[in-house]
XYZ file of N, CA and C in Angstrom:
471
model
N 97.397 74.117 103.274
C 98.137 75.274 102.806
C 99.330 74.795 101.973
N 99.300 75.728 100.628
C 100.921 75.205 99.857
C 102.109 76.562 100.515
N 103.014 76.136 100.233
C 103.908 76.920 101.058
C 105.279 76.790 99.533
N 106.132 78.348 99.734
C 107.188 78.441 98.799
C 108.455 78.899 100.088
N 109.655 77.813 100.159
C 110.237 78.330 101.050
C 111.624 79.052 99.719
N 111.623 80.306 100.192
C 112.418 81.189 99.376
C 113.405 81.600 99.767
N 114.014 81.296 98.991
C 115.594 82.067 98.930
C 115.906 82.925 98.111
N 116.380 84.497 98.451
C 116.806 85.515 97.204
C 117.594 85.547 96.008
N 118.897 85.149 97.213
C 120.089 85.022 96.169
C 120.218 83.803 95.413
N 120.454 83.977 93.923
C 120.690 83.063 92.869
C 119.012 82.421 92.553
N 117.723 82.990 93.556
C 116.587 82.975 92.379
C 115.995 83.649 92.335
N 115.740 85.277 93.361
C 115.164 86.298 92.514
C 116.099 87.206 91.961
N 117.705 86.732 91.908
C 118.397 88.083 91.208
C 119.512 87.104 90.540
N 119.890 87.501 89.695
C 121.179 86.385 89.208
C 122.549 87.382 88.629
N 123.188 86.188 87.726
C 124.314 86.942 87.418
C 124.283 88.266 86.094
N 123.285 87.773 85.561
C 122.419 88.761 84.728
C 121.655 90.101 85.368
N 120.998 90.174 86.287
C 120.414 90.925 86.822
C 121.272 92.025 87.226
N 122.783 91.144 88.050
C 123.397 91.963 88.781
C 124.560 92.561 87.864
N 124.549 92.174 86.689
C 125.260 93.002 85.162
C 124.727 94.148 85.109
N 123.432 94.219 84.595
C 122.751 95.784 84.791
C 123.401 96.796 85.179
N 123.672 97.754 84.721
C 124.274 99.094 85.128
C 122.811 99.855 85.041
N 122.435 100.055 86.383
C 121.378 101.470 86.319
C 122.015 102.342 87.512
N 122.992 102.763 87.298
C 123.652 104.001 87.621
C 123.888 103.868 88.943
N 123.581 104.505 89.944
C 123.876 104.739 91.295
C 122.639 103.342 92.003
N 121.864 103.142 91.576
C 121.107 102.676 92.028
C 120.891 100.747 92.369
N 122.205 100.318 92.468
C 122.716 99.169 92.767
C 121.771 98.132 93.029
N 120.862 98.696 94.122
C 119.968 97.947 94.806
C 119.000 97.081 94.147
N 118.628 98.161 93.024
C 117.308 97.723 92.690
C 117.697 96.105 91.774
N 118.986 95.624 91.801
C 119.231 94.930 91.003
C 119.051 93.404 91.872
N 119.488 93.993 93.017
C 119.598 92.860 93.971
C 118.596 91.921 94.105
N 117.194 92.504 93.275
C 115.983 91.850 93.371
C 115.133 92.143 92.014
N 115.475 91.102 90.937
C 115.002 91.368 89.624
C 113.751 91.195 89.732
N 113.107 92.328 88.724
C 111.572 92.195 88.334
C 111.127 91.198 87.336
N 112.335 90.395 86.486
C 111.689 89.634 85.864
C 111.889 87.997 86.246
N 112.723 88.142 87.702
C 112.574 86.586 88.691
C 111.272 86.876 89.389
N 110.678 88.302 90.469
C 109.879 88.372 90.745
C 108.179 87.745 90.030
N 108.565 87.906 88.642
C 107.281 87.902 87.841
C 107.515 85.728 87.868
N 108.115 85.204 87.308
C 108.183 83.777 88.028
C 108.024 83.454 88.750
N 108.146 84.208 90.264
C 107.530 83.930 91.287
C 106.049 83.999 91.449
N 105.842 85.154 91.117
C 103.970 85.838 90.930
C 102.999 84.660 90.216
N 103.767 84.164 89.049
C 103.206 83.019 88.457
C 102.868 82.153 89.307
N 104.225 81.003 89.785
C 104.053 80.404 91.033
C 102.874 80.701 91.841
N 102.863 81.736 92.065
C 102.038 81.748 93.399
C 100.309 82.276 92.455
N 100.257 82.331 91.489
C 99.037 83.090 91.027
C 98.476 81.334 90.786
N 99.301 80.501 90.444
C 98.773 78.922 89.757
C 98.595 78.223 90.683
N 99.531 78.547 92.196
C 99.386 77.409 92.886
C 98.446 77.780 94.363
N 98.219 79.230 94.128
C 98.013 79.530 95.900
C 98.731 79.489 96.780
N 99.701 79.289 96.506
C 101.111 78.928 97.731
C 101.131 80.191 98.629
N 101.883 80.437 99.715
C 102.324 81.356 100.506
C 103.831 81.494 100.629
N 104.262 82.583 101.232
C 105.881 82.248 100.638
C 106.528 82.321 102.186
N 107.458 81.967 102.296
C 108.173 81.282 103.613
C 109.637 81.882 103.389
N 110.597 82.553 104.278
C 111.482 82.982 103.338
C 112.659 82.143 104.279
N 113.299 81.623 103.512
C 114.308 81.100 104.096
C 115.882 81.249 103.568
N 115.825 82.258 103.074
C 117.271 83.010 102.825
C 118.056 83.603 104.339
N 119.073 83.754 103.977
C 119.401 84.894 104.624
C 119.238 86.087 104.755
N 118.065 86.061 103.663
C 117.884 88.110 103.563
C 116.589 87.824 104.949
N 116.441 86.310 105.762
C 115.387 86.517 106.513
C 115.514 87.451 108.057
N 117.136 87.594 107.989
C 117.464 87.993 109.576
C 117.134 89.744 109.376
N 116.596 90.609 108.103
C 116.100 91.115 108.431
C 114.872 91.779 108.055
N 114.103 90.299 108.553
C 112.034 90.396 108.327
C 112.028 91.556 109.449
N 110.462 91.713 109.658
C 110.140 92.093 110.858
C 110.259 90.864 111.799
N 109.864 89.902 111.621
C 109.887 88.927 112.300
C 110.693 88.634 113.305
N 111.967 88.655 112.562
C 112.991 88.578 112.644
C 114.001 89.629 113.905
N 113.656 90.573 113.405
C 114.440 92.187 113.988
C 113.233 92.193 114.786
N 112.209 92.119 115.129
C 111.188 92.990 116.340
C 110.792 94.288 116.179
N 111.107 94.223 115.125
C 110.710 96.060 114.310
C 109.779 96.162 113.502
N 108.624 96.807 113.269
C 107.643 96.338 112.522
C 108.145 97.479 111.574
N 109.099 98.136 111.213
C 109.856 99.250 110.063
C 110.884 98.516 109.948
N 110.982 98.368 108.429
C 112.022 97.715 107.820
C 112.949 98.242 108.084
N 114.201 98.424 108.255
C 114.983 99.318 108.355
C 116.127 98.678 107.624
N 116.649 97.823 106.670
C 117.772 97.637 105.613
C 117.335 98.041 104.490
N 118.110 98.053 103.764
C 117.658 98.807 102.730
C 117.543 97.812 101.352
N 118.228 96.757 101.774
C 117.869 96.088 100.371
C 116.861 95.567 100.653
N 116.413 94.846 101.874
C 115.569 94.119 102.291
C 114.317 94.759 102.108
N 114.155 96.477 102.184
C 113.119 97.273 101.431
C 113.123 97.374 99.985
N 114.048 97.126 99.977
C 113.508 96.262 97.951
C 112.688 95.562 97.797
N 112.993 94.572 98.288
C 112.577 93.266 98.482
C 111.022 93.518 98.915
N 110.669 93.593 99.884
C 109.304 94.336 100.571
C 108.989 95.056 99.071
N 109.262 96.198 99.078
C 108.418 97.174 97.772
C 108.201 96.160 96.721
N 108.757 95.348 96.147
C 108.932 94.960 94.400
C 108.382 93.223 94.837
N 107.748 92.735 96.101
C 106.667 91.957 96.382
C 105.343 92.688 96.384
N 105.425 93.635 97.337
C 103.986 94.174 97.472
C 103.966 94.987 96.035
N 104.434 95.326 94.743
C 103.878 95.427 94.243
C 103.446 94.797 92.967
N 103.326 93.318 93.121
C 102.816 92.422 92.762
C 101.717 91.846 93.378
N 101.537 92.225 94.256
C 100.921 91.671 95.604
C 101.193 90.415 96.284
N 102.407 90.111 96.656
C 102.946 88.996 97.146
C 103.681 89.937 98.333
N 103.568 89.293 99.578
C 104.012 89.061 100.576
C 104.010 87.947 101.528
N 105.456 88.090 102.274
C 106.024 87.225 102.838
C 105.166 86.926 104.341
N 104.773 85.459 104.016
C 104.019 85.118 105.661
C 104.686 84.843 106.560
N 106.313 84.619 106.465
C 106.789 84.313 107.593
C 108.109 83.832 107.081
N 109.040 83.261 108.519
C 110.225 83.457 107.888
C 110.780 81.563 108.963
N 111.818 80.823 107.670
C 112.425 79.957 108.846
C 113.095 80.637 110.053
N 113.160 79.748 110.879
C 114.396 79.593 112.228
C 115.588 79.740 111.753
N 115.930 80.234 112.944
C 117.859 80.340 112.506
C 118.434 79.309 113.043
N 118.721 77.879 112.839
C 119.343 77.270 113.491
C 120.479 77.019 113.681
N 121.532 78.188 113.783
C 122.674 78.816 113.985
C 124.172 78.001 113.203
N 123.818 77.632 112.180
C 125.014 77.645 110.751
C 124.305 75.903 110.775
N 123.407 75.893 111.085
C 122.978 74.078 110.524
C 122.188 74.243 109.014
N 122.482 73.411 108.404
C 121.614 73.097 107.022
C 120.326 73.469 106.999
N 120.308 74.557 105.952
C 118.752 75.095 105.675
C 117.730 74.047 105.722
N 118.025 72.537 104.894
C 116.756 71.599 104.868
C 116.535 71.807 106.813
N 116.647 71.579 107.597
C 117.113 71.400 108.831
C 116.264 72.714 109.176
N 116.015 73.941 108.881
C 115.596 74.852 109.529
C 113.920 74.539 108.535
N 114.109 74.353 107.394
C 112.655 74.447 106.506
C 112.002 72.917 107.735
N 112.829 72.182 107.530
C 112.351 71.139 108.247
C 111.089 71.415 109.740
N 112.038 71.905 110.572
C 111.432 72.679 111.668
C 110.360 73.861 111.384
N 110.522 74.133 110.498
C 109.718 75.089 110.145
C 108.071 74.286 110.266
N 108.493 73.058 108.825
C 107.241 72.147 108.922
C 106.778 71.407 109.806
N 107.687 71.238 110.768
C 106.990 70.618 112.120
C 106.563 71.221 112.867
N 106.061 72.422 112.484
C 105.440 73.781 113.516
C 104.337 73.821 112.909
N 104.192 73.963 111.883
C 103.149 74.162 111.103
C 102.345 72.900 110.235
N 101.688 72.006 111.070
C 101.462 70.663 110.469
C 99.742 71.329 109.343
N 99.834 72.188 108.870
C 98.463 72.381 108.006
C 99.070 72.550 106.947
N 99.790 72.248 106.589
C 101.106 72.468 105.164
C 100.732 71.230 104.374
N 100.196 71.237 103.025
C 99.511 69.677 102.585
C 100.899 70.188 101.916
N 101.421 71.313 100.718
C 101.916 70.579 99.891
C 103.203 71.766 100.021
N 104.510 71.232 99.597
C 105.712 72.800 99.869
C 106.902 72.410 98.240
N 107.465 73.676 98.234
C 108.200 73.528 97.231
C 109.589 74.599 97.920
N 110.879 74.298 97.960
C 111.964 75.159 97.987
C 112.568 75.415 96.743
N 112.657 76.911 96.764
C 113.099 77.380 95.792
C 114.867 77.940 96.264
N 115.975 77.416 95.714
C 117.165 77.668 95.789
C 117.963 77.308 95.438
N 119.290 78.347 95.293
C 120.545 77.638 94.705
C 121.290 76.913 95.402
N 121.222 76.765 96.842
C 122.046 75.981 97.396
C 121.366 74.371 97.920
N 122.472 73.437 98.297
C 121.791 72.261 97.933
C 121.914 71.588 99.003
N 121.657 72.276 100.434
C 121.810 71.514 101.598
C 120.523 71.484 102.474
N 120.183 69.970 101.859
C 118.395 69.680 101.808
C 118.661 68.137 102.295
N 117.749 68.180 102.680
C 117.644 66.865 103.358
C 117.229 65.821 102.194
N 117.724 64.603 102.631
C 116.856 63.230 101.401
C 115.571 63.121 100.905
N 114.856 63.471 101.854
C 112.866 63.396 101.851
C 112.823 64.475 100.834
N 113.532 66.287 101.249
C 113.539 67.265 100.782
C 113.322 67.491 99.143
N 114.256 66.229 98.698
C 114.824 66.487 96.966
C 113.570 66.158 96.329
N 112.370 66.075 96.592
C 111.321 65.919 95.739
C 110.930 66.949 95.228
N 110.745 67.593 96.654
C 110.355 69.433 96.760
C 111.334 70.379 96.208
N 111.995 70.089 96.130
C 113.180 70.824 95.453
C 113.494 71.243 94.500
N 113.151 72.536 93.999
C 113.583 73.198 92.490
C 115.225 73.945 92.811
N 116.187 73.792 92.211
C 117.597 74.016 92.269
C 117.550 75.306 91.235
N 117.846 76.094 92.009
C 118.083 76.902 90.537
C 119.740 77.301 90.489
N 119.917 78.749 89.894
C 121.504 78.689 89.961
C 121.875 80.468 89.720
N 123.039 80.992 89.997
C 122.769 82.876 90.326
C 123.032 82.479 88.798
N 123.523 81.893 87.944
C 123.600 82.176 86.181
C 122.651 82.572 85.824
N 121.330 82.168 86.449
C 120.016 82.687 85.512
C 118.707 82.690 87.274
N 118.997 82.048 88.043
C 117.620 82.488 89.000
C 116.710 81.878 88.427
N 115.749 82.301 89.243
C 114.393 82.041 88.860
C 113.680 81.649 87.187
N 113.630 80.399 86.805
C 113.307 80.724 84.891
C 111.880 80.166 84.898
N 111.473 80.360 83.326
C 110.484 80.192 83.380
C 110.103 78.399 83.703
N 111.187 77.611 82.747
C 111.514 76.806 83.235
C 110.974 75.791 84.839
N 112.057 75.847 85.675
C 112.007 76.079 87.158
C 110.745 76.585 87.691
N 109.886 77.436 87.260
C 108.753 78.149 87.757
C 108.079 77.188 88.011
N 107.391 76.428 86.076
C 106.853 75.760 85.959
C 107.296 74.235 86.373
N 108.402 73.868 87.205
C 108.491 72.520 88.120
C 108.089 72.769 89.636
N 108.322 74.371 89.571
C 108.035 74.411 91.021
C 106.118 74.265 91.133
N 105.249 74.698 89.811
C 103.804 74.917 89.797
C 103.851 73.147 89.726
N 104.588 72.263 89.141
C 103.572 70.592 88.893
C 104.186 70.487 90.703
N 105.030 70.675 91.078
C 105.168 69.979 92.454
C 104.370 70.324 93.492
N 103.981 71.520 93.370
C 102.789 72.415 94.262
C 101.456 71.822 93.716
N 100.858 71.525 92.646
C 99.549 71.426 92.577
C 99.751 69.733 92.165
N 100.783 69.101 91.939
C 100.909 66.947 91.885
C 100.007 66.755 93.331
């Protein structure tokens, strides 16, 4: 299995995205349709599955024990995957303010059928082994086409 461990902020919405003025409707910004579509790529080239390891993960279902979303951005997020047809298989551990590499880490030692993984994020607290897998992006621009295509050679190398 290839695996995308994801983070929202700074790569499916950036500082551009969140410029947008569409009126009352704030939300929809929080989760751009044209980082989403970089992602869709990703996952249309590589087969990957997506792993979410943001903070928008504390509220999956997974997560909450609620099988109804009940935040509201986080139902962004949900709607403007599924309608691409991408959804989220699962979510890291919280390992209570320790370094994300550290929770993706654990993540992969749960799940040893993982041949190949890529993290997608702006922040850079990844372990040494990690920085191979590692596409950095940044909230200036998120997700590019760029970045997409390092995250597709590291998923299918």
């Amino acid at each position: 299995m290839k695996v995308i461990f994801l983070d929202v902020d700074g790569v499916l919405n950036s500082e551009h995205s969140h410029s947008i003025d569409k009126n009352d409707n704030w939300m929809e910004n929080e989760v751009s349709d044209t980082h989403i579509q970089w992602l869709k790529k990703i996952v249309d080239e590589t087969g990957a599955k997506l792993v979410l390891s943001s903070s928008w993960r504390h509220y999956h279902p997974i997560a909450t024990g609620n099988e109804t979303i009940t935040d509201p951005l986080f139902k962004v997020l949900d709607r403007k995957l599924r309608e691409v047809d991408l959804e989220i298989l699962d979510i890291t551990p919280d390992l209570m303010g320790k370094m994300r590499g550290l929770e993706v880490q654990e993540w992969l030692d749960t799940h040893t059928d993982v041949k190949k993984y890529v993290i997608l994020d702006d922040d850079v607290d990844f372990t040494a082994e990690q920085k191979s897998f590692f596409v950095n992006t940044t909230f200036k621009y998120g997700l590019t086409e760029i970045l997409a295509s390092k995250a597709i050679a590291i998923l299918n190398s």
